[in-house]
Amino acid sequence: MKKITLLLFAQACVFVSFAQN
């Protein structure tokens, strides 16, 4: 379960970074 949360968090970070660019 921890792995899933970490994956979602990483995906969110990438999405935010992409959106800001």
N, CA, C and O atoms as a GROMACS GRO file, in nm:
protein
   84
    1MET      N    1   0.085  -0.120   0.000
    1MET     CA    2   0.000   0.000   0.000
    1MET      C    3   0.088   0.125   0.000
    1MET      O    4   0.055   0.226  -0.063
    2LYS      N    5   0.200   0.118   0.072
    2LYS     CA    6   0.289   0.233   0.077
    2LYS      C    7   0.347   0.263  -0.061
    2LYS      O    8   0.366   0.378  -0.099
    3LYS      N    9   0.374   0.156  -0.136
    3LYS     CA   10   0.431   0.173  -0.270
    3LYS      C   11   0.332   0.247  -0.360
    3LYS      O   12   0.371   0.334  -0.438
    4ILE      N   13   0.205   0.212  -0.348
    4ILE     CA   14   0.102   0.277  -0.432
    4ILE      C   15   0.096   0.427  -0.401
    4ILE      O   16   0.090   0.509  -0.491
    5THR      N   17   0.099   0.460  -0.272
    5THR     CA   18   0.092   0.600  -0.231
    5THR      C   19   0.211   0.678  -0.285
    5THR      O   20   0.197   0.790  -0.333
    6LEU      N   21   0.329   0.616  -0.276
    6LEU     CA   22   0.450   0.682  -0.324
    6LEU      C   23   0.442   0.705  -0.474
    6LEU      O   24   0.484   0.809  -0.525
    7LEU      N   25   0.388   0.606  -0.544
    7LEU     CA   26   0.375   0.616  -0.689
    7LEU      C   27   0.279   0.729  -0.726
    7LEU      O   28   0.307   0.809  -0.816
    8LEU      N   29   0.168   0.736  -0.656
    8LEU     CA   30   0.070   0.841  -0.683
    8LEU      C   31   0.130   0.978  -0.653
    8LEU      O   32   0.106   1.074  -0.726
    9PHE      N   33   0.207   0.987  -0.545
    9PHE     CA   34   0.269   1.114  -0.507
    9PHE      C   35   0.368   1.158  -0.614
    9PHE      O   36   0.374   1.275  -0.651
   10ALA      N   37   0.446   1.062  -0.664
   10ALA     CA   38   0.545   1.094  -0.768
   10ALA      C   39   0.473   1.139  -0.895
   10ALA      O   40   0.516   1.233  -0.961
   11GLN      N   41   0.363   1.071  -0.928
   11GLN     CA   42   0.287   1.106  -1.047
   11GLN      C   43   0.229   1.247  -1.033
   11GLN      O   44   0.229   1.324  -1.129
   12ALA      N   45   0.182   1.280  -0.915
   12ALA     CA   46   0.125   1.413  -0.890
   12ALA      C   47   0.233   1.520  -0.906
   12ALA      O   48   0.210   1.626  -0.964
   13CYS      N   49   0.353   1.490  -0.854
   13CYS     CA   50   0.464   1.587  -0.863
   13CYS      C   51   0.499   1.612  -1.009
   13CYS      O   52   0.520   1.726  -1.050
   14VAL      N   53   0.504   1.505  -1.088
   14VAL     CA   54   0.537   1.518  -1.230
   14VAL      C   55   0.427   1.597  -1.302
   14VAL      O   56   0.456   1.680  -1.388
   15PHE      N   57   0.303   1.570  -1.266
   15PHE     CA   58   0.191   1.640  -1.329
   15PHE      C   59   0.195   1.789  -1.299
   15PHE      O   60   0.175   1.872  -1.388
   16VAL      N   61   0.223   1.823  -1.174
   16VAL     CA   62   0.229   1.964  -1.134
   16VAL      C   63   0.346   2.033  -1.205
   16VAL      O   64   0.333   2.145  -1.254
   17SER      N   65   0.459   1.963  -1.211
   17SER     CA   66   0.577   2.020  -1.276
   17SER      C   67   0.547   2.045  -1.424
   17SER      O   68   0.584   2.148  -1.480
   18PHE      N   69   0.480   1.949  -1.486
   18PHE     CA   70   0.447   1.961  -1.628
   18PHE      C   71   0.345   2.073  -1.650
   18PHE      O   72   0.353   2.145  -1.750
   19ALA      N   73   0.252   2.088  -1.558
   19ALA     CA   74   0.149   2.190  -1.572
   19ALA      C   75   0.210   2.330  -1.555
   19ALA      O   76   0.168   2.424  -1.623
   20GLN      N   77   0.308   2.343  -1.466
   20GLN     CA   78   0.370   2.473  -1.443
   20GLN      C   79   0.457   2.513  -1.562
   20GLN      O   80   0.473   2.632  -1.591
   21ASN      N   81   0.513   2.415  -1.630
   21ASN     CA   82   0.596   2.444  -1.746
   21ASN      C   83   0.504   2.478  -1.863
   21ASN      O   84   0.552   2.507  -1.973
   0.00000   0.00000   0.00000
